[in-house]
XYZ file of C-alpha atoms in Angstrom:
130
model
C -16.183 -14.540 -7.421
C -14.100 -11.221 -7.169
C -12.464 -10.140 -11.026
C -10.440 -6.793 -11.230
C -10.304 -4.844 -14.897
C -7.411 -2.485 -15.772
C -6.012 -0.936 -18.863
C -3.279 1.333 -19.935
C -0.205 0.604 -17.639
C 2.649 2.247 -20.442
C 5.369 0.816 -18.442
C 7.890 1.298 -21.083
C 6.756 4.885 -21.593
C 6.778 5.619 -17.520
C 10.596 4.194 -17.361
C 8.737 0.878 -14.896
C 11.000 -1.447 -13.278
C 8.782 -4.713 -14.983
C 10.066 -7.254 -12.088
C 8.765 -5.131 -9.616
C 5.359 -3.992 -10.992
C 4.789 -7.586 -11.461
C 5.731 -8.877 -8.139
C 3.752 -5.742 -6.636
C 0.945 -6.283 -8.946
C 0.730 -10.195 -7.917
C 0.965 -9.281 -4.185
C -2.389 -7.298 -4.989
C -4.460 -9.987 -7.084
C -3.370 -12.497 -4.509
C -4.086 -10.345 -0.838
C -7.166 -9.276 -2.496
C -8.551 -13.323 -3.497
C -9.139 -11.668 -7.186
C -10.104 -14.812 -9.605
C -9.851 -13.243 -13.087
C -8.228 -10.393 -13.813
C -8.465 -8.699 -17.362
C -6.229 -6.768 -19.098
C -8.031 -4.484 -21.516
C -4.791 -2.602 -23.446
C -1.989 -0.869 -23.238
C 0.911 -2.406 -21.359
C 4.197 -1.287 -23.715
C 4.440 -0.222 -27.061
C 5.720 -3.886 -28.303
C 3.007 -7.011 -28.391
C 6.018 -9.143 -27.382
C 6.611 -7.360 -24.129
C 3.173 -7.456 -23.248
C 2.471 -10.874 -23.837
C 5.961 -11.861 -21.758
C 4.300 -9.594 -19.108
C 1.188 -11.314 -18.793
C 2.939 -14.756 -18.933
C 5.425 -13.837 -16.450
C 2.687 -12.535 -14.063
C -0.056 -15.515 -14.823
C 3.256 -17.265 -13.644
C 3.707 -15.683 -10.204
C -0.408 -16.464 -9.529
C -1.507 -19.656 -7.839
C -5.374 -18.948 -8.118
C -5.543 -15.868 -10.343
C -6.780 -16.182 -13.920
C -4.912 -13.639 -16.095
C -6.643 -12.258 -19.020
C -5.169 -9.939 -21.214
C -6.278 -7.742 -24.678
C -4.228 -5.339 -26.819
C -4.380 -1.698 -27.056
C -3.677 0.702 -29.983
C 0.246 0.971 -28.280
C 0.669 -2.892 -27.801
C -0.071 -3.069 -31.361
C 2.820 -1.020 -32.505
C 5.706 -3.124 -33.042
C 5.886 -7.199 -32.710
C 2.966 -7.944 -34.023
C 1.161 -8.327 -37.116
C -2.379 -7.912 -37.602
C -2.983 -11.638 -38.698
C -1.048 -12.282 -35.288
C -3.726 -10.102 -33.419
C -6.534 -12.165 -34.618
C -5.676 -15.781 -34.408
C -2.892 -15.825 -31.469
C -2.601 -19.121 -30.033
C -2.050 -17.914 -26.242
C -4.507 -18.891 -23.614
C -4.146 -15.766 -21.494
C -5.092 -13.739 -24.736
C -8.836 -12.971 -25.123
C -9.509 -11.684 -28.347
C -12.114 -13.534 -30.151
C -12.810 -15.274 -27.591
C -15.093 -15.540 -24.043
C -14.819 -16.547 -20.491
C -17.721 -17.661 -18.465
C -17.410 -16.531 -15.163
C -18.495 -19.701 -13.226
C -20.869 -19.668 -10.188
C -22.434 -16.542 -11.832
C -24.072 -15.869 -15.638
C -21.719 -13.584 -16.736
C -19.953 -14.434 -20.345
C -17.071 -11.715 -20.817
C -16.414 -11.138 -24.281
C -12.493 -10.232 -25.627
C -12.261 -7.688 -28.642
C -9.193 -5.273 -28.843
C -12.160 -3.139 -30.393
C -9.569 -0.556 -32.059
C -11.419 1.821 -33.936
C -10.758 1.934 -37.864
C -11.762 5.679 -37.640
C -14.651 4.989 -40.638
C -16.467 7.580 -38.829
C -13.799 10.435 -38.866
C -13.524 13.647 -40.595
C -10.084 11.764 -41.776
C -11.738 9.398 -43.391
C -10.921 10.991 -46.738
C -6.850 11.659 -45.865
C -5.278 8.397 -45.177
C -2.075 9.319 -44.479
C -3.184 11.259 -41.810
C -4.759 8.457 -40.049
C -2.140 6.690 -40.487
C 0.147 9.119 -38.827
């Protein structure tokens, strides 16, 4: 059982060509026999662009499981929180957990953004928010 982990691709923010990254990044999980590969946050800046992403790349993989969570950019625009907690995508694994067959590994999805409860802006909310 081989599984690969990445995060924080920004391909909006590094000017990507999508098609290509996707065809490049298939050629990889493929060559490479990977069987789940997670996603742990940060794709583009818009939940709807990352979830096409993943859907178009779970698309281009005969034996690769895709597996994807947001970050604190995916979560900017296209999206609601509500959305972010109940989506009803299979390739999304928040709230949810995969058991890794053949082994006794149970992976466990949680976007996990931090509410900053513990900062020194805990008292200036609009400065959080910013």
């Amino acid at each position: 059982m081989k599984i690969a982990v990445s995060s924080d691709l920004h391909l909006d923010l590094n000017h990507a060509d999508v098609a290509e990254i996707i065809t490049q990044q298939a050629h990889y999980l493929t060559s490479h026999g990977i069987d789940h590969y997670f996603f742990v946050g940060d794709a583009f800046n818009d939940f709807e662009q990352t979830s096409a992403y993943f859907a178009e790349l779970q698309s281009q993989l005969p034996t690769t499981k895709v597996h994807y969570l947001a970050g604190n950019h995916d979560m900017l625009k296209g999206v609601t929180y509500e959305q972010l907690e109940n989506l009803d995508d299979d390739l999304y694994f928040h709230n949810r957990f995969i058991d890794i067959p053949q082994t006794n590994w149970r992976i466990i999805g949680n976007n996990g953004w931090y509410d900053y409860s513990f900062s020194t802006y805990k008292s200036n909310v609009k400065e959080v928010a910013q």
